[in-house]
XYZ file of N, CA and C in Angstrom:
630
model
N 112.061 59.782 52.081
C 112.258 61.230 52.237
C 110.957 61.965 52.490
N 109.916 61.613 51.737
C 108.608 62.237 51.915
C 108.090 61.964 53.313
N 108.225 60.699 53.782
C 107.753 60.311 55.107
C 108.474 61.115 56.200
N 109.790 61.277 55.991
C 110.573 62.050 56.980
C 110.120 63.492 57.062
N 109.811 64.096 55.890
C 109.348 65.453 55.853
C 108.001 65.625 56.557
N 107.141 64.617 56.357
C 105.801 64.688 57.011
C 105.969 64.632 58.537
N 106.866 63.766 58.999
C 107.110 63.632 60.459
C 107.614 64.968 61.017
N 108.539 65.598 60.292
C 109.095 66.868 60.737
C 108.017 67.944 60.837
N 107.129 67.985 59.839
C 106.053 68.954 59.836
C 105.109 68.695 61.024
N 104.812 67.408 61.268
C 103.937 67.068 62.360
C 104.514 67.494 63.713
N 105.840 67.373 63.855
C 106.518 67.783 65.067
C 106.571 69.310 65.173
N 106.757 69.968 64.012
C 106.884 71.435 64.003
C 105.611 72.098 64.468
N 104.460 71.523 64.073
C 103.178 72.153 64.460
C 103.002 72.348 65.935
N 103.132 71.269 66.804
C 102.984 71.428 68.242
C 104.040 72.364 68.839
N 105.295 72.277 68.306
C 106.357 73.125 68.840
C 106.047 74.597 68.567
N 105.581 74.893 67.304
C 105.215 76.254 66.982
C 104.064 76.734 67.833
N 103.075 75.860 68.013
C 101.926 76.228 68.856
C 102.332 76.518 70.303
N 103.252 75.701 70.836
C 103.750 75.914 72.207
C 104.483 77.251 72.306
N 105.297 77.560 71.286
C 106.043 78.814 71.278
C 105.093 80.009 71.261
N 104.085 79.957 70.436
C 103.142 81.058 70.374
C 102.362 81.198 71.699
N 102.012 80.079 72.303
C 101.295 80.114 73.567
C 102.148 80.778 74.637
N 103.470 80.398 74.669
C 104.364 80.985 75.609
C 104.545 82.479 75.379
N 104.625 82.863 74.077
C 104.819 84.259 73.740
C 103.577 85.063 74.184
N 102.406 84.519 73.931
C 101.192 85.212 74.339
C 101.171 85.295 75.847
N 101.574 84.222 76.542
C 101.586 84.224 77.991
C 102.506 85.278 78.551
N 103.678 85.426 77.919
C 104.627 86.439 78.384
C 104.051 87.838 78.207
N 103.454 88.088 77.050
C 102.863 89.405 76.857
C 101.761 89.648 77.838
N 100.944 88.657 78.089
C 99.818 88.838 79.049
C 100.337 89.138 80.446
N 101.387 88.372 80.856
C 101.969 88.594 82.174
C 102.579 89.974 82.294
N 103.282 90.395 81.203
C 103.919 91.715 81.258
C 102.892 92.805 81.421
N 101.728 92.673 80.752
C 100.691 93.675 80.864
C 100.066 93.651 82.241
N 99.881 92.439 82.806
C 99.227 92.336 84.087
C 100.110 92.849 85.216
N 101.417 93.007 85.006
C 102.335 93.433 86.001
C 102.561 94.942 85.982
N 101.697 95.670 85.315
C 101.749 97.119 85.348
C 100.626 97.647 86.211
N 100.940 98.399 87.228
C 99.928 98.966 88.145
C 100.059 100.485 88.106
N 98.943 101.152 88.152
C 98.914 102.624 88.175
C 97.942 103.131 89.245
N 98.224 104.290 89.721
C 97.327 104.973 90.657
C 97.336 106.453 90.382
N 96.154 107.079 90.472
C 96.027 108.505 90.244
C 95.617 109.225 91.530
N 96.217 110.425 91.694
C 96.012 111.182 92.908
C 95.823 112.665 92.566
N 95.151 113.360 93.490
C 95.037 114.802 93.421
C 95.837 115.424 94.547
N 96.447 116.551 94.287
C 97.238 117.241 95.305
C 96.410 118.484 95.733
N 96.173 118.597 97.035
C 95.281 119.652 97.550
C 95.912 120.391 98.708
N 95.626 121.692 98.773
C 96.028 122.552 99.900
C 94.767 123.269 100.367
N 94.491 123.142 101.673
C 93.332 123.772 102.286
C 92.020 123.445 101.500
N 91.964 122.212 100.979
C 90.771 121.767 100.255
C 90.736 122.103 98.776
N 91.717 122.921 98.308
C 91.735 123.323 96.916
C 92.779 122.476 96.124
N 92.322 122.009 94.973
C 93.213 121.230 94.129
C 94.259 122.119 93.480
N 95.538 121.703 93.608
C 96.614 122.485 92.998
C 97.423 121.648 92.019
N 97.129 120.366 91.920
C 97.896 119.539 90.998
C 97.478 118.075 90.941
N 98.112 117.313 90.084
C 97.809 115.913 89.859
C 99.082 115.061 90.018
N 98.896 113.824 90.420
C 100.025 112.893 90.538
C 99.592 111.547 89.950
N 100.545 110.875 89.304
C 100.330 109.516 88.828
C 101.489 108.637 89.303
N 101.146 107.463 89.868
C 102.134 106.513 90.296
C 102.040 105.264 89.413
N 103.191 104.774 88.965
C 103.193 103.609 88.053
C 104.255 102.623 88.485
N 103.870 101.358 88.581
C 104.767 100.267 88.912
C 104.823 99.261 87.772
N 106.025 98.961 87.260
C 106.184 97.941 86.232
C 107.044 96.834 86.831
N 106.494 95.600 86.831
C 107.179 94.438 87.376
C 107.567 93.508 86.269
N 108.843 93.095 86.220
C 109.307 92.173 85.212
C 110.280 91.216 85.902
N 109.815 90.036 86.279
C 110.640 89.110 87.033
C 111.043 89.707 88.380
N 112.351 89.765 88.618
C 112.853 90.352 89.857
C 113.078 91.842 89.766
N 112.796 92.399 88.587
C 113.005 93.822 88.336
C 111.720 94.616 88.606
N 111.874 95.736 89.318
C 110.767 96.651 89.550
C 111.144 98.039 89.108
N 110.289 98.710 88.381
C 110.453 100.096 87.984
C 109.305 100.908 88.529
N 109.610 101.963 89.306
C 108.546 102.808 89.866
C 108.719 104.228 89.328
N 107.627 104.796 88.925
C 107.636 106.143 88.369
C 106.525 106.951 89.005
N 106.902 108.056 89.665
C 105.949 108.971 90.299
C 106.072 110.328 89.623
N 105.006 110.779 88.983
C 105.027 112.067 88.274
C 103.956 112.973 88.855
N 104.333 114.212 89.123
C 103.366 115.172 89.632
C 103.557 116.551 88.978
N 102.454 117.226 88.792
C 102.439 118.575 88.256
C 101.627 119.478 89.185
N 102.251 120.552 89.644
C 101.589 121.455 90.600
C 101.654 122.871 90.057
N 100.546 123.586 90.207
C 100.504 125.001 89.786
C 99.515 125.723 90.698
N 99.981 126.837 91.336
C 99.108 127.587 92.194
C 99.639 129.024 92.363
N 98.826 129.843 92.974
C 99.217 131.227 93.200
C 99.554 131.464 94.648
N 100.793 131.946 94.915
C 101.199 132.273 96.273
C 102.149 133.463 96.175
N 101.571 134.674 96.234
C 102.343 135.909 96.035
C 103.096 135.818 94.711
N 102.413 135.292 93.715
C 102.988 135.058 92.410
C 102.711 133.612 91.979
N 102.845 133.373 90.686
C 102.571 132.044 90.150
C 103.684 131.055 90.514
N 103.285 129.929 91.068
C 104.242 128.855 91.428
C 103.892 127.629 90.603
N 104.891 127.020 89.990
C 104.659 125.759 89.264
C 105.819 124.808 89.580
N 105.485 123.518 89.546
C 106.499 122.493 89.796
C 106.132 121.230 89.060
N 107.098 120.721 88.314
C 106.991 119.386 87.699
C 108.010 118.500 88.359
N 107.532 117.424 89.040
C 108.384 116.600 89.890
C 108.282 115.155 89.445
N 109.386 114.470 89.257
C 109.380 113.092 88.806
C 110.407 112.262 89.590
N 109.894 111.127 90.122
C 110.776 110.165 90.835
C 110.788 108.888 90.027
N 112.007 108.402 89.720
C 112.176 107.181 88.937
C 113.085 106.228 89.717
N 112.563 105.085 90.142
C 113.296 104.129 90.971
C 113.413 102.783 90.240
N 114.570 102.167 90.430
C 114.815 100.816 89.859
C 115.182 99.916 91.028
N 114.435 98.800 91.182
C 114.709 97.801 92.179
C 115.066 96.468 91.529
N 115.953 95.721 92.186
C 116.257 94.340 91.726
C 116.207 93.434 92.936
N 115.355 92.437 92.913
C 115.221 91.493 93.990
C 115.023 92.225 95.339
N 114.110 93.213 95.301
C 113.731 93.977 96.469
C 114.813 94.893 97.028
N 115.874 95.123 96.259
C 116.892 96.081 96.687
C 116.922 97.259 95.702
N 116.940 98.467 96.315
C 117.059 99.654 95.487
C 118.422 99.709 94.802
N 118.394 99.836 93.490
C 119.622 99.921 92.701
C 119.900 101.320 92.237
N 118.836 102.056 91.892
C 119.010 103.414 91.384
C 117.733 104.227 91.556
N 117.882 105.453 91.992
C 116.746 106.379 92.018
C 117.195 107.703 91.455
N 116.350 108.330 90.669
C 116.659 109.655 90.107
C 115.430 110.527 90.250
N 115.668 111.765 90.728
C 114.556 112.694 90.927
C 114.896 113.970 90.163
N 113.934 114.382 89.333
C 114.088 115.662 88.601
C 112.969 116.617 89.004
N 113.295 117.839 89.215
C 112.312 118.879 89.591
C 112.531 120.074 88.698
N 111.478 120.515 88.027
C 111.496 121.715 87.199
C 110.496 122.703 87.798
N 110.948 123.893 88.114
C 110.061 124.866 88.724
C 110.533 126.272 88.423
N 109.726 127.263 88.756
C 110.184 128.606 88.595
C 111.063 129.102 89.744
N 111.391 128.141 90.659
C 112.380 128.413 91.689
C 113.736 127.770 91.340
N 113.749 127.166 90.131
C 114.961 126.513 89.676
C 114.731 125.052 89.324
N 115.683 124.453 88.675
C 115.657 123.024 88.323
C 116.646 122.263 89.223
N 116.207 121.080 89.662
C 117.035 120.343 90.608
C 117.062 118.830 90.224
N 118.125 118.154 90.728
C 118.282 116.751 90.358
C 118.935 116.036 91.545
N 118.368 114.867 91.910
C 118.923 114.043 92.969
C 119.098 112.586 92.443
N 120.194 111.969 92.866
C 120.472 110.614 92.392
C 121.034 109.783 93.537
N 120.524 108.556 93.687
C 121.068 107.584 94.636
C 121.356 106.316 93.827
N 122.585 105.827 93.916
C 123.014 104.678 93.088
C 123.834 103.703 93.895
N 123.477 102.411 93.799
C 124.211 101.341 94.459
C 125.568 101.162 93.781
N 126.633 101.129 94.583
C 127.978 101.008 94.050
C 128.765 99.968 94.889
N 128.638 98.708 94.522
C 129.347 97.564 95.121
C 128.938 97.292 96.570
N 129.205 98.205 97.498
C 128.892 97.961 98.918
C 128.324 99.189 99.617
N 127.915 100.176 98.851
C 127.290 101.376 99.429
C 126.510 102.108 98.355
N 125.742 103.106 98.796
C 124.989 103.970 97.890
C 125.714 105.311 97.755
N 125.948 105.722 96.523
C 126.467 107.040 96.288
C 125.299 108.004 96.171
N 125.322 109.074 96.991
C 124.214 110.026 97.077
C 124.641 111.348 96.516
N 123.870 111.896 95.614
C 124.090 113.239 95.099
C 122.721 113.914 95.024
N 122.305 114.491 96.124
C 120.972 115.045 96.269
C 120.999 116.566 96.278
N 120.213 117.157 95.409
C 120.119 118.638 95.319
C 118.652 118.961 95.102
N 118.113 119.780 96.029
C 116.773 120.325 95.829
C 116.769 121.752 96.372
N 115.645 122.351 96.460
C 115.560 123.762 96.811
C 116.189 123.994 98.198
N 117.252 124.786 98.226
C 117.965 125.178 99.434
C 118.478 123.984 100.256
N 118.850 122.889 99.528
C 119.314 121.658 100.236
C 120.257 120.882 99.344
N 121.346 120.379 99.907
C 122.270 119.475 99.224
C 122.744 118.416 100.195
N 122.954 117.177 99.671
C 123.447 116.067 100.487
C 124.270 115.166 99.628
N 125.514 114.919 100.048
C 126.390 113.992 99.303
C 126.928 112.862 100.210
N 126.241 112.651 101.379
C 126.731 111.607 102.305
C 126.254 110.254 101.831
N 127.207 109.315 101.659
C 126.885 107.969 101.180
C 126.129 107.183 102.253
N 125.464 106.122 101.806
C 124.671 105.248 102.699
C 125.287 103.839 102.626
N 125.668 103.285 103.816
C 126.439 102.023 103.819
C 125.563 100.799 103.924
N 124.224 100.925 104.168
C 123.356 99.747 104.330
C 122.479 99.583 103.114
N 122.037 98.314 102.895
C 121.177 98.011 101.754
C 119.776 98.630 102.025
N 119.238 99.227 100.992
C 117.924 99.845 101.063
C 116.894 99.007 100.332
N 115.805 98.704 101.034
C 114.768 97.882 100.461
C 113.454 98.637 100.271
N 113.420 99.912 100.674
C 112.209 100.697 100.525
C 112.503 102.148 100.390
N 111.557 102.829 99.744
C 111.684 104.296 99.529
C 110.251 104.888 99.472
N 110.163 106.187 99.466
C 108.854 106.815 99.478
C 108.006 106.384 98.282
N 108.611 106.166 97.144
C 107.831 105.724 95.943
C 107.172 104.413 96.168
N 107.749 103.492 96.947
C 107.190 102.177 97.157
C 105.918 102.255 98.040
N 105.756 103.311 98.795
C 104.588 103.461 99.646
C 103.302 103.438 98.823
N 103.373 103.856 97.560
C 102.211 103.933 96.729
C 101.742 102.554 96.240
N 102.566 101.496 96.442
C 102.195 100.159 96.005
C 102.363 99.109 97.071
N 103.091 99.389 98.133
C 103.302 98.397 99.190
C 103.148 99.079 100.524
N 102.318 98.510 101.376
C 102.163 99.036 102.750
C 103.434 98.652 103.550
N 104.069 99.613 104.199
C 105.272 99.315 104.976
C 104.960 98.610 106.284
N 105.988 98.293 106.997
C 105.874 97.718 108.318
C 106.464 98.665 109.329
N 105.918 98.636 110.552
C 106.448 99.442 111.618
C 107.918 99.045 111.880
N 108.803 100.021 111.903
C 110.218 99.775 112.121
C 111.040 99.660 110.889
N 110.412 99.607 109.705
C 111.167 99.600 108.424
C 111.999 100.862 108.302
N 113.095 100.754 107.575
C 113.886 101.940 107.219
C 113.727 102.149 105.714
N 113.403 103.383 105.328
C 113.259 103.693 103.895
C 114.122 104.926 103.620
N 114.284 105.241 102.352
C 115.098 106.363 101.950
C 114.196 107.369 101.211
N 114.415 108.652 101.442
C 113.797 109.697 100.633
C 114.626 109.898 99.363
N 114.047 109.666 98.212
C 114.756 109.794 96.950
C 115.215 111.230 96.700
N 114.415 112.197 97.184
C 114.764 113.591 96.918
C 115.904 114.084 97.798
N 115.904 113.683 99.074
C 116.874 114.178 100.040
C 118.045 113.185 100.288
N 117.897 111.923 99.920
C 118.943 110.984 100.168
C 119.118 110.677 101.676
N 118.045 110.726 102.405
C 118.079 110.531 103.861
C 117.279 109.312 104.231
N 117.805 108.515 105.189
C 117.054 107.367 105.725
C 116.071 107.843 106.783
N 114.951 107.108 106.836
C 113.913 107.428 107.816
C 113.294 106.155 108.314
N 113.013 106.088 109.630
C 112.371 104.938 110.223
C 110.868 105.095 110.178
N 110.188 104.043 109.737
C 108.726 104.044 109.623
C 108.090 103.758 110.982
N 107.097 104.566 111.388
C 106.364 104.338 112.604
C 104.882 104.190 112.300
N 104.255 103.099 112.778
C 102.811 102.958 112.646
C 102.165 103.617 113.856
N 101.656 104.841 113.638
C 101.189 105.602 114.770
C 99.768 105.221 115.187
N 99.014 104.625 114.277
C 97.741 103.970 114.585
C 97.477 102.968 113.487
N 96.420 102.203 113.602
C 96.169 101.142 112.633
C 96.099 101.670 111.205
N 96.991 101.141 110.369
C 97.062 101.468 108.952
C 97.428 102.943 108.681
N 98.046 103.609 109.615
C 98.557 104.980 109.438
C 100.043 104.978 109.811
N 100.892 105.321 108.867
C 102.328 105.264 109.041
C 102.952 106.661 108.899
N 103.994 106.889 109.646
C 104.604 108.244 109.661
C 106.112 108.110 109.487
N 106.665 109.020 108.704
C 108.129 109.098 108.571
C 108.534 110.574 108.706
N 109.767 110.779 109.160
C 110.312 112.135 109.231
C 111.373 112.289 108.181
N 111.220 113.347 107.363
C 112.184 113.609 106.290
C 112.636 115.072 106.399
N 113.919 115.239 106.705
C 114.512 116.582 106.758
C 113.727 117.513 107.691
N 113.276 116.949 108.845
C 112.574 117.755 109.830
C 111.071 117.812 109.680
N 110.544 117.287 108.590
C 109.106 117.278 108.358
C 108.523 115.857 108.512
N 107.331 115.761 109.131
C 106.726 114.459 109.389
C 105.561 114.278 108.409
N 105.647 113.192 107.616
C 104.633 112.905 106.615
C 103.866 111.641 107.011
N 102.581 111.635 106.770
C 101.730 110.537 107.161
C 101.101 109.874 105.921
N 101.050 108.523 105.996
C 100.514 107.715 104.895
C 99.322 106.901 105.422
N 98.170 107.057 104.815
C 96.955 106.411 105.246
C 96.578 105.301 104.285
N 96.320 104.129 104.819
C 95.971 102.956 104.005
C 94.574 102.460 104.361
N 93.917 101.956 103.320
C 92.663 101.128 103.502
C 92.992 99.745 103.011
N 93.176 98.838 103.961
C 93.686 97.518 103.591
C 95.141 97.673 103.103
N 95.391 97.242 101.878
C 96.723 97.371 101.271
C 96.858 98.595 100.369
N 95.797 99.362 100.229
C 95.782 100.490 99.263
C 96.079 101.808 99.977
N 97.060 102.538 99.430
C 97.360 103.874 99.921
C 96.283 104.828 99.400
N 95.568 105.493 100.333
C 94.474 106.361 99.922
C 94.722 107.843 100.169
N 95.693 108.139 101.087
C 95.948 109.554 101.386
C 97.325 109.719 101.960
N 97.983 110.842 101.604
C 99.245 111.230 102.201
C 99.128 112.667 102.669
N 99.530 112.929 103.910
C 99.570 114.307 104.423
C 101.042 114.686 104.541
N 101.450 115.667 103.783
C 102.858 116.090 103.705
C 103.039 117.363 104.518
N 103.871 117.310 105.533
C 104.102 118.515 106.350
C 104.970 119.502 105.626
N 104.597 120.763 105.703
C 105.324 121.815 105.023
C 105.377 123.024 105.961
N 106.514 123.750 106.051
C 106.614 124.863 106.959
C 105.586 125.957 106.701
N 105.138 126.104 105.458
C 104.136 127.137 105.130
C 102.742 126.600 105.306
N 102.434 125.485 104.633
C 101.113 124.909 104.703
C 101.166 123.449 104.321
N 100.620 122.575 105.144
C 100.585 121.131 104.805
C 99.753 120.915 103.546
N 100.128 119.897 102.768
C 99.304 119.569 101.607
C 98.948 118.088 101.630
N 97.879 117.742 100.923
C 97.326 116.401 100.942
C 97.382 115.808 99.540
N 97.836 114.551 99.466
C 97.795 113.790 98.223
C 96.690 112.746 98.400
N 95.602 112.872 97.594
C 94.412 112.062 97.817
C 94.190 111.128 96.594
N 93.981 109.846 96.900
C 93.711 108.863 95.823
C 92.405 109.217 95.131
N 92.427 109.132 93.794
C 91.248 109.372 92.964
C 90.644 108.033 92.621
N 89.420 107.760 92.956
C 88.799 106.467 92.682
C 88.332 106.392 91.224
């Protein structure tokens, strides 16, 4: 009996050690799969807000979170808190939710995969869209902050629920049209360094903070 107990203990030691090593490895991998990027939002050279982009990767699951806060004076105080939350599985968009809180009102947009199509319920300032999307979506504006697109890709705007074709207008500069406005994304290698967002009143720039 004593000999049997000793054998069991000797076997338990390596097994326990392997378990702990795997547990530490999983924790390390989970931490290494979180990426963040910080940006400033500027109009005519003046800073009006901040943005943070965060990607969490866990196996085939991707979670993307884009948060921005804007405050400026334009014939009165304007403020906006904007958040995009996307969930991907095996490179397919499963769910996106956008919340906007501002002194022009609060808005919410949602795109959700439902068996063979996306159900769209998009509401933002002076805009609504409930037209479903019948094709699989593999990219959206939030992904631009972590993955350089390819010329000819189709992506979706999480806020408007509209598909847009990506055009590489020059080396490492990509353009998409969303609801009549053309936005440009500038890359240095694989890193997104600047976004120029077209606006009917005044274009604004999202600049990477080093």
